[in-house]
Amino acid sequence: MTPGAFSLGTAVTRCGRLAATWVVVAALGACATPPASYDYTAFKQNRPVSMLVLPPVNETPEVSATYGVLSQVTLPLAEAGYYVVPVSLMDETFRQNGLNQPAEIHDVSPQKLREIFGADAVVYIKVTQYGTSYVVVASETRVTAQARIVDLRTGQLVWQGSATASSSEGSSSGQGGLVGLLITAIVTQIVETASDRSIIFAGVASQRLLTPKKNGVLYGPRSPNYQKD
């Protein structure tokens, strides 16, 4: 066999193996199970009109996480068509009654919340990531929040979900070697921490968390899309 014939045969074999690999990858992708649709039975049975958003429980080291997220989460609910109890009214009411910590506020019974505020549902939020972190050669501002909506008239859980927003979304690896990456990460962390960019990503995460979409909250009665889900 000539050297040319050997090279051609090897190339054909490699191409065949590559094609087979892509076939397997495509088959695995086709077999991937899509996320299950959320069960909205309780949501549609209760159909809340007004919502009370409680101060989020902060599970991060950042002291500003609770009010950073709280300042952002009422907007998407209002835009979705719900009446949202004003944050200032909610906050002052709890303070006047000696409740200042989110955890103890979350312990107030649904019946009591209904009696005090008259809302149809309450939104419990937990912040699990908030702020800027430096890891090896990357600096990232990330906000992650989880939410549960409970009907105050029946005590039923009507919806729950989570969302994340990060400054690293869509970014690609920088150039300039390891030293360049380290310098970029340090400068980014300083800038993002000094300017408190967490509040920006808290807004993005809140929109992703509470804006109506597939498996998200349903539209409220003030929306033209109400009951068109």
PDB file of N, CA, C and O in Angstrom, residues 138-140 166-174 188 192:
ATOM      1  N   ALA A 138     -11.606  34.811  37.936  1.00  0.00           N
ATOM      2  CA  ALA A 138     -12.862  35.405  37.498  1.00  0.00           C
ATOM      3  C   ALA A 138     -13.508  36.159  38.646  1.00  0.00           C
ATOM      4  O   ALA A 138     -13.416  35.767  39.801  1.00  0.00           O
ATOM      5  N   SER A 139     -14.140  37.277  38.311  1.00  0.00           N
ATOM      6  CA  SER A 139     -14.890  38.043  39.286  1.00  0.00           C
ATOM      7  C   SER A 139     -16.311  38.146  38.771  1.00  0.00           C
ATOM      8  O   SER A 139     -16.534  38.450  37.602  1.00  0.00           O
ATOM      9  N   GLU A 140     -17.290  37.888  39.646  1.00  0.00           N
ATOM     10  CA  GLU A 140     -18.677  37.805  39.195  1.00  0.00           C
ATOM     11  C   GLU A 140     -19.629  38.386  40.231  1.00  0.00           C
ATOM     12  O   GLU A 140     -19.469  38.158  41.431  1.00  0.00           O
ATOM     13  N   SER A 166     -26.479  37.061  36.555  1.00  0.00           N
ATOM     14  CA  SER A 166     -25.047  37.127  36.804  1.00  0.00           C
ATOM     15  C   SER A 166     -24.351  38.053  35.810  1.00  0.00           C
ATOM     16  O   SER A 166     -24.737  38.146  34.641  1.00  0.00           O
ATOM     17  N   SER A 167     -23.315  38.723  36.286  1.00  0.00           N
ATOM     18  CA  SER A 167     -22.540  39.611  35.413  1.00  0.00           C
ATOM     19  C   SER A 167     -21.696  38.841  34.415  1.00  0.00           C
ATOM     20  O   SER A 167     -21.176  39.416  33.457  1.00  0.00           O
ATOM     21  N   SER A 168     -21.539  37.533  34.622  1.00  0.00           N
ATOM     22  CA  SER A 168     -20.715  36.724  33.720  1.00  0.00           C
ATOM     23  C   SER A 168     -21.504  36.180  32.536  1.00  0.00           C
ATOM     24  O   SER A 168     -20.943  35.526  31.671  1.00  0.00           O
ATOM     25  N   GLU A 169     -22.791  36.443  32.487  1.00  0.00           N
ATOM     26  CA  GLU A 169     -23.609  35.930  31.385  1.00  0.00           C
ATOM     27  C   GLU A 169     -23.152  36.531  30.061  1.00  0.00           C
ATOM     28  O   GLU A 169     -23.030  37.746  29.935  1.00  0.00           O
ATOM     29  N   GLY A 170     -22.889  35.660  29.112  1.00  0.00           N
ATOM     30  CA  GLY A 170     -22.517  36.116  27.782  1.00  0.00           C
ATOM     31  C   GLY A 170     -21.085  36.578  27.651  1.00  0.00           C
ATOM     32  O   GLY A 170     -20.658  36.987  26.576  1.00  0.00           O
ATOM     33  N   SER A 171     -20.309  36.545  28.732  1.00  0.00           N
ATOM     34  CA  SER A 171     -18.915  36.979  28.658  1.00  0.00           C
ATOM     35  C   SER A 171     -18.039  35.851  28.172  1.00  0.00           C
ATOM     36  O   SER A 171     -18.333  34.677  28.369  1.00  0.00           O
ATOM     37  N   SER A 172     -16.953  36.190  27.525  1.00  0.00           N
ATOM     38  CA  SER A 172     -16.006  35.182  27.029  1.00  0.00           C
ATOM     39  C   SER A 172     -14.669  35.370  27.728  1.00  0.00           C
ATOM     40  O   SER A 172     -14.397  36.401  28.336  1.00  0.00           O
ATOM     41  N   SER A 173     -13.816  34.381  27.628  1.00  0.00           N
ATOM     42  CA  SER A 173     -12.508  34.439  28.280  1.00  0.00           C
ATOM     43  C   SER A 173     -11.681  35.583  27.723  1.00  0.00           C
ATOM     44  O   SER A 173     -11.629  35.806  26.513  1.00  0.00           O
ATOM     45  N   GLY A 174     -11.020  36.308  28.587  1.00  0.00           N
ATOM     46  CA  GLY A 174     -10.195  37.417  28.157  1.00  0.00           C
ATOM     47  C   GLY A 174      -8.860  36.950  27.599  1.00  0.00           C
ATOM     48  O   GLY A 174      -8.487  35.800  27.709  1.00  0.00           O
ATOM     49  N   THR A 188     -12.409  44.176  38.028  1.00  0.00           N
ATOM     50  CA  THR A 188     -13.856  43.993  37.913  1.00  0.00           C
ATOM     51  C   THR A 188     -14.508  43.898  39.278  1.00  0.00           C
ATOM     52  O   THR A 188     -15.554  44.488  39.526  1.00  0.00           O
ATOM     53  N   GLU A 192     -17.270  46.499  40.581  1.00  0.00           N
ATOM     54  CA  GLU A 192     -18.619  46.011  40.843  1.00  0.00           C
ATOM     55  C   GLU A 192     -18.990  46.141  42.312  1.00  0.00           C
ATOM     56  O   GLU A 192     -20.138  46.405  42.649  1.00  0.00           O
TER      57      GLU A 192
END
